[in-house]
Amino acid sequence: MNTEPSISPTTRHSLQSKVRALSVILAEEFGVAFTFHDAASGLEVPLAKAEAAPGSCHAGATVLVGQAAAEGQCRTGRLDDAHNLLALVIFQGDQPQFVATAVQHSLAGVGPERSRELDHLRKWLQTFSDRLRLNELVALTRSAAEEQAVQFKRAWDTILGLDESIRHMRIHRDVETNRRNILRKARGYLEAQTVLWVPQQPPGPSLVEGEPCLAPADCRHLADLVSRRAVADSQKHLVWNADSSAIWSQRFPQIRNVIAFRVSDHDCTGWLLAINKQGQAQGQPAKGAAGAEDCPFRGTDAAVFAPFAALFQLQLRASRRYQDLKSLLVGLTRSLTAALDAKDPSTFGHSERVARIAMQLGEELGLQTDELSDIYLGGLLHDIGKIGIPDAILCKTGILDAEEMEQMKQHVTIGYQILADLQPLRGLLPGVLYHHERVDGKGYPEGLAGENIPLLARILAVADAYDAMSNRRSYRHSLSPDAVENTLKRGAGSQWDARVVEAFFRCRDRIDLIRQRGIGQSLGQALETAMRAGTTSRATELQATH
Ligand SMILES: [Fe+2]
């Protein structure tokens, strides 16, 4: 006889372990070997032959098992003149789980003594059954309390993890780094083999944290399968555990289970996928596939994953809005510089060229993408303060006298004041205010020297000087390339940062290309930007009249 065939191997192993332990305890208590029967079906729980009780499968025992299981009470009976049958009920929670039976030699023989013996045995069995049940209840309560404590700690750890992720998220920094940080945290708390982000609309490369258990093309294929199932089930998240009928089982046999969350913002949609619950403590070595094969994702795992999915979606939204804002600022900035160019026709395109040249210098000096962005905007706006300088000075064809020069120098502080209240542009202020400082301390407005001058300003100073010398001004002709280069070399280490001038000569050819493109193309690009934004700047109108 066998127990129900639908029981999983793990559950069967657990039941047999329990029965083995009970058989030892009962044998010690009653001095005889017991056989165990499933309380619901009456079927015998198979044990190794050496562990089985001799003569346990008796017709009288079968009847006694049925009665004991039905009543939840221990029973005794006469097998023959010399032997008694014992039936002890073992509970799991509120329900009988097993009935253990045994054959015992009677000491009372026949007559009234035999009845008293059976009654005493029944009471002994019942007392022992009650003790086992009480122990079971205590163990269950303790186990539930421990599980609750584990879940509470997990929830608390997750909150702390989320808090840390949010604190370290820098929207203006590299988008991929932010997203990877979230995936890494989620993987740790989920104890998953792999966590990945698969963007679907617009399609893009997947981000994978953990063991790369899928090829890039397979990541997309799995996300497509998940998406189809989710649409069919009208769900935004799914939890699937080992199941031979799972949609991926044939294509991806290495995947045992998956949690999937749909993440979307505006026109960006994709799936966050956690693959293969590993079931080991965070930071511990991963179990082998065999050890983890019965470890499922549970509802609590989905609950842990949910806030990370929400954070990821928030990151998508914040990143998009940041990019929108940045695009708007760039557009406004270029409109402002176009207005400045229109105020002094002799410097048309100067700000645009300075921005591009400064970018080249920044790249040559190994600056990061976000720093280059600040350099570009700083180049566009470095002379914005000239809007506040009288036309008579700004457009004067002769050399400025001392008083006019002092007024002209005010353009750096005027520019600073114009931009000071624009929070997103605060990073550019050092470039605007200090781009006329000199490393020997003889510049203005504060006479800063050396590295006390912000790097952005030192880079802008070289770009500004190069473009100014290379182009005609109302008070002089443009200088020849040789004259410009000689001036820069002579001024390296006194007027300009020698390291920036060295960078200039390393990328001299690329910078010369920027200069040769001329004013028309620079302004043409500014016009294109304005037209794309559906606006017509004042500068455009002014230029059209020339
Ligand atoms: Fe300037």
PDB file of N, CA, C and O in Angstrom, residues 304-346:
ATOM      1  N   VAL A 304       7.793  42.268  -2.141  1.00  0.00           N
ATOM      2  CA  VAL A 304       9.113  42.909  -2.034  1.00  0.00           C
ATOM      3  C   VAL A 304       9.501  43.555  -3.365  1.00  0.00           C
ATOM      4  O   VAL A 304      10.068  44.656  -3.408  1.00  0.00           O
ATOM      5  N   PHE A 305       9.174  42.900  -4.455  1.00  0.00           N
ATOM      6  CA  PHE A 305       9.562  43.403  -5.785  1.00  0.00           C
ATOM      7  C   PHE A 305       8.753  44.663  -6.159  1.00  0.00           C
ATOM      8  O   PHE A 305       9.271  45.556  -6.854  1.00  0.00           O
ATOM      9  N   ALA A 306       7.504  44.708  -5.691  1.00  0.00           N
ATOM     10  CA  ALA A 306       6.594  45.782  -6.114  1.00  0.00           C
ATOM     11  C   ALA A 306       7.157  47.190  -5.878  1.00  0.00           C
ATOM     12  O   ALA A 306       7.147  48.022  -6.798  1.00  0.00           O
ATOM     13  N   PRO A 307       7.670  47.516  -4.672  1.00  0.00           N
ATOM     14  CA  PRO A 307       8.181  48.885  -4.490  1.00  0.00           C
ATOM     15  C   PRO A 307       9.406  49.193  -5.350  1.00  0.00           C
ATOM     16  O   PRO A 307       9.598  50.338  -5.754  1.00  0.00           O
ATOM     17  N   PHE A 308      10.222  48.181  -5.640  1.00  0.00           N
ATOM     18  CA  PHE A 308      11.363  48.426  -6.519  1.00  0.00           C
ATOM     19  C   PHE A 308      10.883  48.699  -7.945  1.00  0.00           C
ATOM     20  O   PHE A 308      11.457  49.532  -8.653  1.00  0.00           O
ATOM     21  N   ALA A 309       9.814  47.987  -8.353  1.00  0.00           N
ATOM     22  CA  ALA A 309       9.236  48.257  -9.679  1.00  0.00           C
ATOM     23  C   ALA A 309       8.671  49.677  -9.717  1.00  0.00           C
ATOM     24  O   ALA A 309       8.829  50.402 -10.711  1.00  0.00           O
ATOM     25  N   ALA A 310       8.026  50.079  -8.614  1.00  0.00           N
ATOM     26  CA  ALA A 310       7.471  51.442  -8.552  1.00  0.00           C
ATOM     27  C   ALA A 310       8.600  52.476  -8.601  1.00  0.00           C
ATOM     28  O   ALA A 310       8.486  53.515  -9.274  1.00  0.00           O
ATOM     29  N   LEU A 311       9.700  52.183  -7.895  1.00  0.00           N
ATOM     30  CA  LEU A 311      10.849  53.098  -7.904  1.00  0.00           C
ATOM     31  C   LEU A 311      11.455  53.180  -9.307  1.00  0.00           C
ATOM     32  O   LEU A 311      11.845  54.258  -9.770  1.00  0.00           O
ATOM     33  N   PHE A 312      11.514  52.041  -9.975  1.00  0.00           N
ATOM     34  CA  PHE A 312      12.056  52.020 -11.335  1.00  0.00           C
ATOM     35  C   PHE A 312      11.190  52.877 -12.264  1.00  0.00           C
ATOM     36  O   PHE A 312      11.697  53.643 -13.081  1.00  0.00           O
ATOM     37  N   GLN A 313       9.877  52.749 -12.092  1.00  0.00           N
ATOM     38  CA  GLN A 313       8.960  53.542 -12.914  1.00  0.00           C
ATOM     39  C   GLN A 313       9.115  55.031 -12.607  1.00  0.00           C
ATOM     40  O   GLN A 313       9.099  55.877 -13.515  1.00  0.00           O
ATOM     41  N   LEU A 314       9.299  55.326 -11.324  1.00  0.00           N
ATOM     42  CA  LEU A 314       9.518  56.723 -10.928  1.00  0.00           C
ATOM     43  C   LEU A 314      10.799  57.253 -11.569  1.00  0.00           C
ATOM     44  O   LEU A 314      10.857  58.401 -12.015  1.00  0.00           O
ATOM     45  N   GLN A 315      11.817  56.396 -11.615  1.00  0.00           N
ATOM     46  CA  GLN A 315      13.084  56.808 -12.228  1.00  0.00           C
ATOM     47  C   GLN A 315      12.888  57.105 -13.717  1.00  0.00           C
ATOM     48  O   GLN A 315      13.433  58.069 -14.248  1.00  0.00           O
ATOM     49  N   LEU A 316      12.088  56.245 -14.388  1.00  0.00           N
ATOM     50  CA  LEU A 316      11.803  56.481 -15.810  1.00  0.00           C
ATOM     51  C   LEU A 316      11.160  57.851 -15.998  1.00  0.00           C
ATOM     52  O   LEU A 316      11.541  58.628 -16.879  1.00  0.00           O
ATOM     53  N   ARG A 317      10.162  58.116 -15.133  1.00  0.00           N
ATOM     54  CA  ARG A 317       9.413  59.370 -15.263  1.00  0.00           C
ATOM     55  C   ARG A 317      10.305  60.571 -14.962  1.00  0.00           C
ATOM     56  O   ARG A 317      10.321  61.554 -15.710  1.00  0.00           O
ATOM     57  N   ALA A 318      11.059  60.464 -13.860  1.00  0.00           N
ATOM     58  CA  ALA A 318      11.921  61.589 -13.470  1.00  0.00           C
ATOM     59  C   ALA A 318      12.983  61.845 -14.542  1.00  0.00           C
ATOM     60  O   ALA A 318      13.284  63.000 -14.864  1.00  0.00           O
ATOM     61  N   SER A 319      13.519  60.768 -15.084  1.00  0.00           N
ATOM     62  CA  SER A 319      14.551  60.910 -16.105  1.00  0.00           C
ATOM     63  C   SER A 319      13.987  61.595 -17.345  1.00  0.00           C
ATOM     64  O   SER A 319      14.612  62.480 -17.920  1.00  0.00           O
ATOM     65  N   ARG A 320      12.766  61.178 -17.733  1.00  0.00           N
ATOM     66  CA  ARG A 320      12.148  61.793 -18.924  1.00  0.00           C
ATOM     67  C   ARG A 320      11.883  63.275 -18.690  1.00  0.00           C
ATOM     68  O   ARG A 320      12.184  64.116 -19.537  1.00  0.00           O
ATOM     69  N   ARG A 321      11.359  63.593 -17.488  1.00  0.00           N
ATOM     70  CA  ARG A 321      11.052  65.000 -17.213  1.00  0.00           C
ATOM     71  C   ARG A 321      12.326  65.831 -17.132  1.00  0.00           C
ATOM     72  O   ARG A 321      12.351  66.983 -17.542  1.00  0.00           O
ATOM     73  N   TYR A 322      13.363  65.208 -16.575  1.00  0.00           N
ATOM     74  CA  TYR A 322      14.646  65.919 -16.516  1.00  0.00           C
ATOM     75  C   TYR A 322      15.152  66.218 -17.924  1.00  0.00           C
ATOM     76  O   TYR A 322      15.609  67.330 -18.208  1.00  0.00           O
ATOM     77  N   GLN A 323      15.039  65.221 -18.806  1.00  0.00           N
ATOM     78  CA  GLN A 323      15.494  65.428 -20.185  1.00  0.00           C
ATOM     79  C   GLN A 323      14.652  66.486 -20.885  1.00  0.00           C
ATOM     80  O   GLN A 323      15.173  67.317 -21.644  1.00  0.00           O
ATOM     81  N   ASP A 324      13.324  66.461 -20.630  1.00  0.00           N
ATOM     82  CA  ASP A 324      12.440  67.483 -21.218  1.00  0.00           C
ATOM     83  C   ASP A 324      12.856  68.874 -20.752  1.00  0.00           C
ATOM     84  O   ASP A 324      12.943  69.823 -21.542  1.00  0.00           O
ATOM     85  N   LEU A 325      13.101  68.981 -19.428  1.00  0.00           N
ATOM     86  CA  LEU A 325      13.484  70.278 -18.861  1.00  0.00           C
ATOM     87  C   LEU A 325      14.813  70.740 -19.443  1.00  0.00           C
ATOM     88  O   LEU A 325      14.990  71.922 -19.781  1.00  0.00           O
ATOM     89  N   LYS A 326      15.730  69.776 -19.566  1.00  0.00           N
ATOM     90  CA  LYS A 326      17.043  70.130 -20.083  1.00  0.00           C
ATOM     91  C   LYS A 326      16.930  70.614 -21.535  1.00  0.00           C
ATOM     92  O   LYS A 326      17.570  71.597 -21.928  1.00  0.00           O
ATOM     93  N   SER A 327      16.091  69.920 -22.327  1.00  0.00           N
ATOM     94  CA  SER A 327      15.895  70.347 -23.717  1.00  0.00           C
ATOM     95  C   SER A 327      15.320  71.753 -23.768  1.00  0.00           C
ATOM     96  O   SER A 327      15.719  72.582 -24.604  1.00  0.00           O
ATOM     97  N   LEU A 328      14.360  72.014 -22.866  1.00  0.00           N
ATOM     98  CA  LEU A 328      13.755  73.344 -22.823  1.00  0.00           C
ATOM     99  C   LEU A 328      14.805  74.399 -22.480  1.00  0.00           C
ATOM    100  O   LEU A 328      14.877  75.466 -23.108  1.00  0.00           O
ATOM    101  N   LEU A 329      15.647  74.078 -21.506  1.00  0.00           N
ATOM    102  CA  LEU A 329      16.677  75.026 -21.099  1.00  0.00           C
ATOM    103  C   LEU A 329      17.672  75.286 -22.226  1.00  0.00           C
ATOM    104  O   LEU A 329      18.088  76.433 -22.450  1.00  0.00           O
ATOM    105  N   VAL A 330      18.042  74.216 -22.927  1.00  0.00           N
ATOM    106  CA  VAL A 330      18.976  74.406 -24.036  1.00  0.00           C
ATOM    107  C   VAL A 330      18.349  75.318 -25.090  1.00  0.00           C
ATOM    108  O   VAL A 330      18.992  76.244 -25.613  1.00  0.00           O
ATOM    109  N   GLY A 331      17.047  75.074 -25.375  1.00  0.00           N
ATOM    110  CA  GLY A 331      16.364  75.913 -26.357  1.00  0.00           C
ATOM    111  C   GLY A 331      16.323  77.370 -25.926  1.00  0.00           C
ATOM    112  O   GLY A 331      16.621  78.280 -26.706  1.00  0.00           O
ATOM    113  N   LEU A 332      15.981  77.590 -24.642  1.00  0.00           N
ATOM    114  CA  LEU A 332      15.924  78.964 -24.133  1.00  0.00           C
ATOM    115  C   LEU A 332      17.311  79.611 -24.156  1.00  0.00           C
ATOM    116  O   LEU A 332      17.467  80.791 -24.492  1.00  0.00           O
ATOM    117  N   THR A 333      18.302  78.809 -23.789  1.00  0.00           N
ATOM    118  CA  THR A 333      19.669  79.325 -23.758  1.00  0.00           C
ATOM    119  C   THR A 333      20.118  79.770 -25.141  1.00  0.00           C
ATOM    120  O   THR A 333      20.708  80.852 -25.312  1.00  0.00           O
ATOM    121  N   ARG A 334      19.806  78.954 -26.110  1.00  0.00           N
ATOM    122  CA  ARG A 334      20.224  79.303 -27.464  1.00  0.00           C
ATOM    123  C   ARG A 334      19.462  80.528 -27.963  1.00  0.00           C
ATOM    124  O   ARG A 334      19.999  81.348 -28.716  1.00  0.00           O
ATOM    125  N   SER A 335      18.220  80.678 -27.547  1.00  0.00           N
ATOM    126  CA  SER A 335      17.474  81.875 -27.925  1.00  0.00           C
ATOM    127  C   SER A 335      18.118  83.116 -27.320  1.00  0.00           C
ATOM    128  O   SER A 335      18.243  84.160 -27.964  1.00  0.00           O
ATOM    129  N   LEU A 336      18.544  82.998 -26.059  1.00  0.00           N
ATOM    130  CA  LEU A 336      19.200  84.125 -25.393  1.00  0.00           C
ATOM    131  C   LEU A 336      20.497  84.506 -26.106  1.00  0.00           C
ATOM    132  O   LEU A 336      20.784  85.692 -26.333  1.00  0.00           O
ATOM    133  N   THR A 337      21.277  83.495 -26.456  1.00  0.00           N
ATOM    134  CA  THR A 337      22.551  83.805 -27.102  1.00  0.00           C
ATOM    135  C   THR A 337      22.322  84.370 -28.500  1.00  0.00           C
ATOM    136  O   THR A 337      23.092  85.221 -28.965  1.00  0.00           O
ATOM    137  N   ALA A 338      21.261  83.892 -29.157  1.00  0.00           N
ATOM    138  CA  ALA A 338      20.945  84.456 -30.472  1.00  0.00           C
ATOM    139  C   ALA A 338      20.584  85.937 -30.323  1.00  0.00           C
ATOM    140  O   ALA A 338      20.941  86.772 -31.167  1.00  0.00           O
ATOM    141  N   ALA A 339      19.873  86.250 -29.217  1.00  0.00           N
ATOM    142  CA  ALA A 339      19.522  87.654 -28.967  1.00  0.00           C
ATOM    143  C   ALA A 339      20.787  88.475 -28.728  1.00  0.00           C
ATOM    144  O   ALA A 339      20.909  89.621 -29.186  1.00  0.00           O
ATOM    145  N   LEU A 340      21.748  87.896 -28.035  1.00  0.00           N
ATOM    146  CA  LEU A 340      23.018  88.591 -27.786  1.00  0.00           C
ATOM    147  C   LEU A 340      23.779  88.809 -29.102  1.00  0.00           C
ATOM    148  O   LEU A 340      24.322  89.899 -29.347  1.00  0.00           O
ATOM    149  N   ASP A 341      23.792  87.759 -29.926  1.00  0.00           N
ATOM    150  CA  ASP A 341      24.459  87.890 -31.225  1.00  0.00           C
ATOM    151  C   ASP A 341      23.830  89.012 -32.050  1.00  0.00           C
ATOM    152  O   ASP A 341      24.523  89.756 -32.756  1.00  0.00           O
ATOM    153  N   ALA A 342      22.498  89.116 -31.951  1.00  0.00           N
ATOM    154  CA  ALA A 342      21.806  90.143 -32.725  1.00  0.00           C
ATOM    155  C   ALA A 342      22.145  91.537 -32.213  1.00  0.00           C
ATOM    156  O   ALA A 342      22.171  92.504 -32.977  1.00  0.00           O
ATOM    157  N   LYS A 343      22.427  91.661 -30.915  1.00  0.00           N
ATOM    158  CA  LYS A 343      22.750  92.970 -30.329  1.00  0.00           C
ATOM    159  C   LYS A 343      24.101  93.468 -30.842  1.00  0.00           C
ATOM    160  O   LYS A 343      24.299  94.654 -31.055  1.00  0.00           O
ATOM    161  N   ASP A 344      25.054  92.541 -31.057  1.00  0.00           N
ATOM    162  CA  ASP A 344      26.364  92.924 -31.576  1.00  0.00           C
ATOM    163  C   ASP A 344      26.669  92.076 -32.806  1.00  0.00           C
ATOM    164  O   ASP A 344      27.227  90.980 -32.693  1.00  0.00           O
ATOM    165  N   PRO A 345      26.283  92.565 -34.007  1.00  0.00           N
ATOM    166  CA  PRO A 345      26.427  91.746 -35.230  1.00  0.00           C
ATOM    167  C   PRO A 345      27.858  91.283 -35.476  1.00  0.00           C
ATOM    168  O   PRO A 345      28.075  90.247 -36.093  1.00  0.00           O
ATOM    169  N   SER A 346      28.849  92.005 -34.942  1.00  0.00           N
ATOM    170  CA  SER A 346      30.232  91.603 -35.212  1.00  0.00           C
ATOM    171  C   SER A 346      30.616  90.329 -34.472  1.00  0.00           C
ATOM    172  O   SER A 346      31.657  89.745 -34.724  1.00  0.00           O
TER     173      SER A 346
END
